[in-house]
PDB file of C-alpha atoms in Angstrom:
ATOM      1  CA  MET A  14       1.615 -32.455  36.832  1.00  0.00           C
ATOM      2  CA  LYS A  15       0.472 -33.201  40.548  1.00  0.00           C
ATOM      3  CA  THR A  16       2.398 -36.291  41.037  1.00  0.00           C
ATOM      4  CA  MET A  17       4.943 -38.527  39.436  1.00  0.00           C
ATOM      5  CA  LYS A  18       2.921 -41.707  39.224  1.00  0.00           C
ATOM      6  CA  PHE A  19       4.470 -42.244  35.692  1.00  0.00           C
ATOM      7  CA  PHE A  20       6.207 -45.097  37.311  1.00  0.00           C
ATOM      8  CA  SER A  21       3.261 -47.240  37.116  1.00  0.00           C
ATOM      9  CA  VAL A  22       2.607 -46.875  33.413  1.00  0.00           C
ATOM     10  CA  VAL A  23       6.056 -47.233  31.807  1.00  0.00           C
ATOM     11  CA  GLY A  24       4.846 -46.806  28.263  1.00  0.00           C
ATOM     12  CA  CYS A  25       4.522 -42.913  29.282  1.00  0.00           C
ATOM     13  CA  MET A  26       7.917 -42.749  30.620  1.00  0.00           C
ATOM     14  CA  ALA A  27       9.929 -40.883  28.033  1.00  0.00           C
ATOM     15  CA  ALA A  28       8.406 -38.029  25.867  1.00  0.00           C
ATOM     16  CA  MET A  29       5.270 -37.747  27.624  1.00  0.00           C
ATOM     17  CA  PHE A  30       6.853 -37.329  31.173  1.00  0.00           C
ATOM     18  CA  LEU A  31       9.569 -35.114  30.173  1.00  0.00           C
ATOM     19  CA  THR A  32       7.127 -32.790  28.418  1.00  0.00           C
ATOM     20  CA  SER A  33       4.682 -32.645  31.225  1.00  0.00           C
ATOM     21  CA  CYS A  34       7.558 -31.759  33.575  1.00  0.00           C
ATOM     22  CA  LEU A  35       8.988 -29.123  31.628  1.00  0.00           C
ATOM     23  CA  ASN A  36       5.461 -27.794  31.531  1.00  0.00           C
ATOM     24  CA  ASP A  37       4.766 -28.155  35.143  1.00  0.00           C
ATOM     25  CA  ASP A  38       2.592 -25.485  36.644  1.00  0.00           C
ATOM     26  CA  GLY A  39       4.884 -25.521  39.880  1.00  0.00           C
ATOM     27  CA  ASP A  40       2.091 -27.095  42.391  1.00  0.00           C
ATOM     28  CA  ASP A  41       4.842 -27.843  45.032  1.00  0.00           C
ATOM     29  CA  SER A  42       5.246 -25.178  47.627  1.00  0.00           C
ATOM     30  CA  ASN A  43       8.381 -22.838  47.158  1.00  0.00           C
ATOM     31  CA  THR A  44       8.712 -22.657  50.971  1.00  0.00           C
ATOM     32  CA  PRO A  45      11.773 -24.400  52.126  1.00  0.00           C
ATOM     33  CA  LEU A  46      11.458 -27.377  54.497  1.00  0.00           C
ATOM     34  CA  THR A  47      12.488 -27.047  57.967  1.00  0.00           C
ATOM     35  CA  LYS A  48      15.517 -28.956  59.493  1.00  0.00           C
ATOM     36  CA  GLU A  49      13.150 -31.275  61.186  1.00  0.00           C
ATOM     37  CA  GLN A  50      11.004 -31.755  57.938  1.00  0.00           C
ATOM     38  CA  VAL A  51      14.227 -32.590  56.061  1.00  0.00           C
ATOM     39  CA  ALA A  52      15.293 -34.977  58.903  1.00  0.00           C
ATOM     40  CA  THR A  53      11.918 -36.801  58.468  1.00  0.00           C
ATOM     41  CA  CYS A  54      12.167 -36.996  54.887  1.00  0.00           C
ATOM     42  CA  TYR A  55      15.838 -38.602  54.854  1.00  0.00           C
ATOM     43  CA  ASN A  56      14.882 -40.991  57.431  1.00  0.00           C
ATOM     44  CA  LEU A  57      12.259 -42.480  55.042  1.00  0.00           C
ATOM     45  CA  VAL A  58      14.595 -42.989  52.068  1.00  0.00           C
ATOM     46  CA  LYS A  59      18.034 -43.310  53.502  1.00  0.00           C
ATOM     47  CA  GLY A  60      20.332 -46.363  53.145  1.00  0.00           C
ATOM     48  CA  ASP A  61      20.966 -48.769  50.207  1.00  0.00           C
ATOM     49  CA  HIS A  62      18.478 -49.570  47.526  1.00  0.00           C
ATOM     50  CA  GLN A  63      18.123 -51.836  44.552  1.00  0.00           C
ATOM     51  CA  GLY A  64      15.555 -52.024  41.883  1.00  0.00           C
ATOM     52  CA  ASP A  65      14.840 -51.312  37.936  1.00  0.00           C
ATOM     53  CA  LEU A  66      16.538 -48.877  35.894  1.00  0.00           C
ATOM     54  CA  ILE A  67      14.163 -48.198  33.318  1.00  0.00           C
ATOM     55  CA  TYR A  68      15.125 -46.706  29.925  1.00  0.00           C
ATOM     56  CA  ALA A  69      13.807 -46.273  26.419  1.00  0.00           C
ATOM     57  CA  ALA A  70      14.097 -49.298  24.191  1.00  0.00           C
ATOM     58  CA  LYS A  71      15.972 -48.889  20.925  1.00  0.00           C
ATOM     59  CA  ASN A  72      13.650 -51.298  19.062  1.00  0.00           C
ATOM     60  CA  PRO A  73      10.356 -50.151  20.598  1.00  0.00           C
ATOM     61  CA  HIS A  74       8.041 -52.260  18.231  1.00  0.00           C
ATOM     62  CA  ASP A  75       9.821 -55.670  19.905  1.00  0.00           C
ATOM     63  CA  VAL A  76       9.634 -54.760  23.268  1.00  0.00           C
ATOM     64  CA  LYS A  77       6.709 -54.360  25.836  1.00  0.00           C
ATOM     65  CA  ASP A  78       5.989 -50.716  26.853  1.00  0.00           C
ATOM     66  CA  ASN A  79       8.715 -49.326  24.585  1.00  0.00           C
ATOM     67  CA  ALA A  80      10.977 -49.752  27.550  1.00  0.00           C
ATOM     68  CA  ASP A  81      13.861 -52.072  28.813  1.00  0.00           C
ATOM     69  CA  THR A  82      14.914 -52.547  32.139  1.00  0.00           C
ATOM     70  CA  VAL A  83      18.091 -53.558  34.190  1.00  0.00           C
ATOM     71  CA  LYS A  84      18.727 -54.151  37.737  1.00  0.00           C
ATOM     72  CA  ILE A  85      20.839 -51.302  39.634  1.00  0.00           C
ATOM     73  CA  SER A  86      21.436 -50.107  43.099  1.00  0.00           C
ATOM     74  CA  TRP A  87      21.958 -46.891  44.679  1.00  0.00           C
ATOM     75  CA  SER A  88      22.443 -45.400  48.025  1.00  0.00           C
ATOM     76  CA  ILE A  89      21.039 -42.274  49.840  1.00  0.00           C
ATOM     77  CA  THR A  90      23.740 -41.489  52.358  1.00  0.00           C
ATOM     78  CA  ASN A  91      22.997 -38.471  53.806  1.00  0.00           C
ATOM     79  CA  ASP A  92      20.495 -35.682  53.401  1.00  0.00           C
ATOM     80  CA  SER A  93      22.426 -34.148  50.439  1.00  0.00           C
ATOM     81  CA  THR A  94      24.112 -37.175  48.883  1.00  0.00           C
ATOM     82  CA  LEU A  95      22.565 -39.950  46.454  1.00  0.00           C
ATOM     83  CA  ILE A  96      25.209 -42.349  44.698  1.00  0.00           C
ATOM     84  CA  ILE A  97      24.038 -44.342  41.810  1.00  0.00           C
ATOM     85  CA  ARG A  98      25.919 -47.525  41.702  1.00  0.00           C
ATOM     86  CA  LYS A  99      27.798 -48.816  38.337  1.00  0.00           C
ATOM     87  CA  PHE A 100      25.637 -46.921  36.056  1.00  0.00           C
ATOM     88  CA  PRO A 101      25.720 -48.787  32.742  1.00  0.00           C
ATOM     89  CA  THR A 102      27.948 -47.014  30.154  1.00  0.00           C
ATOM     90  CA  LYS A 103      26.540 -48.272  27.493  1.00  0.00           C
ATOM     91  CA  LEU A 104      23.147 -46.925  28.084  1.00  0.00           C
ATOM     92  CA  LEU A 105      24.705 -43.561  27.919  1.00  0.00           C
ATOM     93  CA  ALA A 106      26.828 -44.081  24.781  1.00  0.00           C
ATOM     94  CA  ALA A 107      23.561 -45.933  23.078  1.00  0.00           C
ATOM     95  CA  ASN A 108      22.022 -42.319  22.758  1.00  0.00           C
ATOM     96  CA  LEU A 109      24.715 -40.827  20.858  1.00  0.00           C
ATOM     97  CA  ASP A 110      24.250 -39.795  17.236  1.00  0.00           C
ATOM     98  CA  LYS A 111      26.658 -41.859  15.467  1.00  0.00           C
ATOM     99  CA  ALA A 112      26.677 -39.649  12.401  1.00  0.00           C
ATOM    100  CA  ALA A 113      27.896 -36.576  14.645  1.00  0.00           C
ATOM    101  CA  ALA A 114      30.183 -38.785  17.292  1.00  0.00           C
ATOM    102  CA  THR A 115      31.439 -41.447  14.748  1.00  0.00           C
ATOM    103  CA  ASP A 116      31.086 -45.133  15.278  1.00  0.00           C
ATOM    104  CA  GLU A 117      34.491 -45.487  16.685  1.00  0.00           C
ATOM    105  CA  LEU A 118      33.925 -42.973  19.454  1.00  0.00           C
ATOM    106  CA  VAL A 119      30.376 -44.555  20.390  1.00  0.00           C
ATOM    107  CA  GLU A 120      31.801 -47.936  20.480  1.00  0.00           C
ATOM    108  CA  ALA A 121      34.939 -46.854  22.827  1.00  0.00           C
ATOM    109  CA  LEU A 122      32.370 -44.927  25.123  1.00  0.00           C
ATOM    110  CA  SER A 123      30.293 -48.251  25.338  1.00  0.00           C
ATOM    111  CA  GLU A 124      33.385 -50.169  26.413  1.00  0.00           C
ATOM    112  CA  ALA A 125      34.408 -47.817  29.079  1.00  0.00           C
ATOM    113  CA  PRO A 126      34.071 -49.136  32.411  1.00  0.00           C
ATOM    114  CA  ASP A 127      30.707 -48.504  34.686  1.00  0.00           C
ATOM    115  CA  GLN A 128      30.972 -45.742  37.308  1.00  0.00           C
ATOM    116  CA  ASP A 129      29.187 -44.678  40.184  1.00  0.00           C
ATOM    117  CA  ILE A 130      27.412 -41.243  39.720  1.00  0.00           C
ATOM    118  CA  GLU A 131      27.119 -39.074  42.720  1.00  0.00           C
ATOM    119  CA  CYS A 132      24.225 -36.858  43.013  1.00  0.00           C
ATOM    120  CA  ARG A 133      23.431 -33.786  45.271  1.00  0.00           C
ATOM    121  CA  ILE A 134      19.947 -33.951  46.346  1.00  0.00           C
ATOM    122  CA  GLY A 135      17.487 -31.571  48.074  1.00  0.00           C
ATOM    123  CA  PHE A 136      14.428 -32.369  49.962  1.00  0.00           C
ATOM    124  CA  TYR A 137      11.441 -29.868  49.105  1.00  0.00           C
ATOM    125  CA  ALA A 138       8.324 -31.674  49.930  1.00  0.00           C
ATOM    126  CA  THR A 139       7.027 -34.303  52.545  1.00  0.00           C
ATOM    127  CA  SER A 140       4.159 -35.807  50.878  1.00  0.00           C
ATOM    128  CA  PRO A 141       4.917 -37.409  48.921  1.00  0.00           C
ATOM    129  CA  VAL A 142       8.494 -37.305  49.914  1.00  0.00           C
ATOM    130  CA  SER A 143      10.252 -35.266  46.992  1.00  0.00           C
ATOM    131  CA  PHE A 144      13.861 -34.178  46.382  1.00  0.00           C
ATOM    132  CA  LEU A 145      15.685 -32.808  43.351  1.00  0.00           C
ATOM    133  CA  ILE A 146      18.670 -34.646  41.938  1.00  0.00           C
ATOM    134  CA  ASN A 147      21.612 -33.014  40.712  1.00  0.00           C
ATOM    135  CA  PRO A 148      23.833 -35.556  39.105  1.00  0.00           C
ATOM    136  CA  VAL A 149      27.661 -34.755  39.096  1.00  0.00           C
ATOM    137  CA  SER A 150      28.807 -35.236  35.468  1.00  0.00           C
ATOM    138  CA  PRO A 151      30.896 -38.530  35.180  1.00  0.00           C
ATOM    139  CA  ALA A 152      33.701 -38.423  32.857  1.00  0.00           C
ATOM    140  CA  TYR A 153      35.295 -41.283  30.813  1.00  0.00           C
ATOM    141  CA  ASN A 154      38.789 -41.455  29.310  1.00  0.00           C
ATOM    142  CA  ILE A 155      38.575 -43.161  26.044  1.00  0.00           C
ATOM    143  CA  LYS A 156      40.836 -43.725  23.021  1.00  0.00           C
ATOM    144  CA  VAL A 157      39.736 -43.381  19.189  1.00  0.00           C
ATOM    145  CA  ASN A 158      42.294 -43.887  16.498  1.00  0.00           C
ATOM    146  CA  ASP A 159      44.894 -43.763  19.032  1.00  0.00           C
ATOM    147  CA  VAL A 160      43.893 -40.419  20.297  1.00  0.00           C
ATOM    148  CA  ASP A 161      43.007 -39.871  23.788  1.00  0.00           C
ATOM    149  CA  HIS A 162      39.756 -38.123  24.628  1.00  0.00           C
ATOM    150  CA  LYS A 163      37.795 -37.112  27.764  1.00  0.00           C
ATOM    151  CA  ILE A 164      34.008 -37.486  27.565  1.00  0.00           C
ATOM    152  CA  ASN A 165      31.685 -35.851  30.158  1.00  0.00           C
ATOM    153  CA  VAL A 166      27.962 -36.719  30.429  1.00  0.00           C
ATOM    154  CA  VAL A 167      26.011 -33.874  31.735  1.00  0.00           C
ATOM    155  CA  PHE A 168      22.586 -34.403  33.295  1.00  0.00           C
ATOM    156  CA  TYR A 169      19.660 -31.685  33.884  1.00  0.00           C
ATOM    157  CA  ALA A 170      20.111 -30.287  37.307  1.00  0.00           C
ATOM    158  CA  ASN A 171      18.224 -27.806  39.582  1.00  0.00           C
ATOM    159  CA  SER A 172      15.113 -29.027  37.666  1.00  0.00           C
ATOM    160  CA  TYR A 173      12.097 -31.048  38.389  1.00  0.00           C
ATOM    161  CA  VAL A 174      12.809 -33.337  35.403  1.00  0.00           C
ATOM    162  CA  SER A 175      15.500 -34.466  37.558  1.00  0.00           C
ATOM    163  CA  ARG A 176      13.849 -35.782  41.017  1.00  0.00           C
ATOM    164  CA  GLY A 177      12.928 -38.354  43.301  1.00  0.00           C
ATOM    165  CA  GLU A 178       9.761 -39.316  45.063  1.00  0.00           C
ATOM    166  CA  TYR A 179       8.768 -41.734  47.780  1.00  0.00           C
ATOM    167  CA  TYR A 180       4.993 -43.148  48.220  1.00  0.00           C
ATOM    168  CA  ALA A 181       4.742 -44.226  51.548  1.00  0.00           C
ATOM    169  CA  SER A 182       1.302 -45.909  51.126  1.00  0.00           C
ATOM    170  CA  ASP A 183       2.561 -47.765  48.120  1.00  0.00           C
ATOM    171  CA  LYS A 184       6.155 -48.243  49.693  1.00  0.00           C
ATOM    172  CA  GLU A 185       7.599 -47.144  46.309  1.00  0.00           C
ATOM    173  CA  LEU A 186      10.635 -45.115  45.691  1.00  0.00           C
ATOM    174  CA  ALA A 187      10.870 -43.831  42.259  1.00  0.00           C
ATOM    175  CA  MET A 188      13.555 -41.306  40.726  1.00  0.00           C
ATOM    176  CA  GLN A 189      14.484 -39.968  37.167  1.00  0.00           C
ATOM    177  CA  ILE A 190      17.552 -38.151  36.025  1.00  0.00           C
ATOM    178  CA  VAL A 191      17.889 -37.055  32.163  1.00  0.00           C
ATOM    179  CA  GLU A 192      21.071 -37.071  29.951  1.00  0.00           C
ATOM    180  CA  ALA A 193      21.209 -33.757  28.755  1.00  0.00           C
ATOM    181  CA  VAL A 194      24.447 -32.922  26.796  1.00  0.00           C
ATOM    182  CA  ILE A 195      27.846 -34.407  25.870  1.00  0.00           C
ATOM    183  CA  TYR A 196      31.048 -32.777  26.128  1.00  0.00           C
ATOM    184  CA  ARG A 197      34.255 -33.866  24.364  1.00  0.00           C
ATOM    185  CA  ASP A 198      37.553 -32.576  25.597  1.00  0.00           C
ATOM    186  CA  GLU A 199      35.843 -29.853  27.514  1.00  0.00           C
ATOM    187  CA  LYS A 200      33.843 -28.517  24.448  1.00  0.00           C
ATOM    188  CA  GLN A 201      30.208 -29.099  24.108  1.00  0.00           C
ATOM    189  CA  THR A 202      29.151 -31.496  21.282  1.00  0.00           C
ATOM    190  CA  SER A 203      25.926 -32.075  19.250  1.00  0.00           C
ATOM    191  CA  TYR A 204      26.263 -35.817  20.021  1.00  0.00           C
ATOM    192  CA  LEU A 205      22.791 -35.899  21.778  1.00  0.00           C
ATOM    193  CA  ASN A 206      19.791 -35.200  19.412  1.00  0.00           C
ATOM    194  CA  GLU A 207      17.115 -35.064  22.529  1.00  0.00           C
ATOM    195  CA  ALA A 208      17.269 -35.500  26.228  1.00  0.00           C
ATOM    196  CA  VAL A 209      17.055 -39.078  27.342  1.00  0.00           C
ATOM    197  CA  PRO A 210      15.389 -39.864  30.522  1.00  0.00           C
ATOM    198  CA  PHE A 211      16.440 -42.660  33.024  1.00  0.00           C
ATOM    199  CA  ILE A 212      13.933 -43.792  35.567  1.00  0.00           C
ATOM    200  CA  PHE A 213      14.495 -45.978  38.869  1.00  0.00           C
ATOM    201  CA  VAL A 214      11.812 -47.885  40.720  1.00  0.00           C
ATOM    202  CA  GLU A 215      12.163 -49.761  43.764  1.00  0.00           C
ATOM    203  CA  ASN A 216       9.088 -51.329  45.299  1.00  0.00           C
ATOM    204  CA  LEU A 217       9.603 -52.324  48.890  1.00  0.00           C
ATOM    205  CA  LYS A 218       6.134 -54.024  49.169  1.00  0.00           C
ATOM    206  CA  SER A 219       7.918 -57.133  47.324  1.00  0.00           C
ATOM    207  CA  LYS A 220      10.815 -57.216  49.535  1.00  0.00           C
TER     208      LYS A 220
END
């Protein structure tokens, strides 16, 4: 896959994008960027951003392009840190298999407060500006049937399926992170049946 222009075609977002990136032939150069190149990349995307969080619709036959959106903000605070502000916890919980996780656990997680998700980023290309995104697993303390549990949501890391790109000509910044696995009380679960992508898009032309 030469680019990440999937942002312009929301209907292709989930399975098609994830499959294409997992099969990426690796067209991007493996040569690390210089400090000067990293600084240039960072200066183009730094600061506070606001746009759409795009996610797969739970009732795709009733929703255009099989996707829903919600407004969200994020900040790129330095050349290695991205913070997603108040990521909706209910969107993470909605992907859990209720047969495995139980309705009570899913409901409890859905009601947990939204959290900022801190991510480590690393720039690897200048045209378009491209960076890997490694989310730090958020932890949620919930109670189910009067028993306390700690839920950790783990995202793909060190993978091209979790990355961002800035298209200078279109003034569009777009990113994706992928919900990968759920831990309960430090143990891996089978609560997720498949990886779930979340796409972030900010079009600066409209601002």
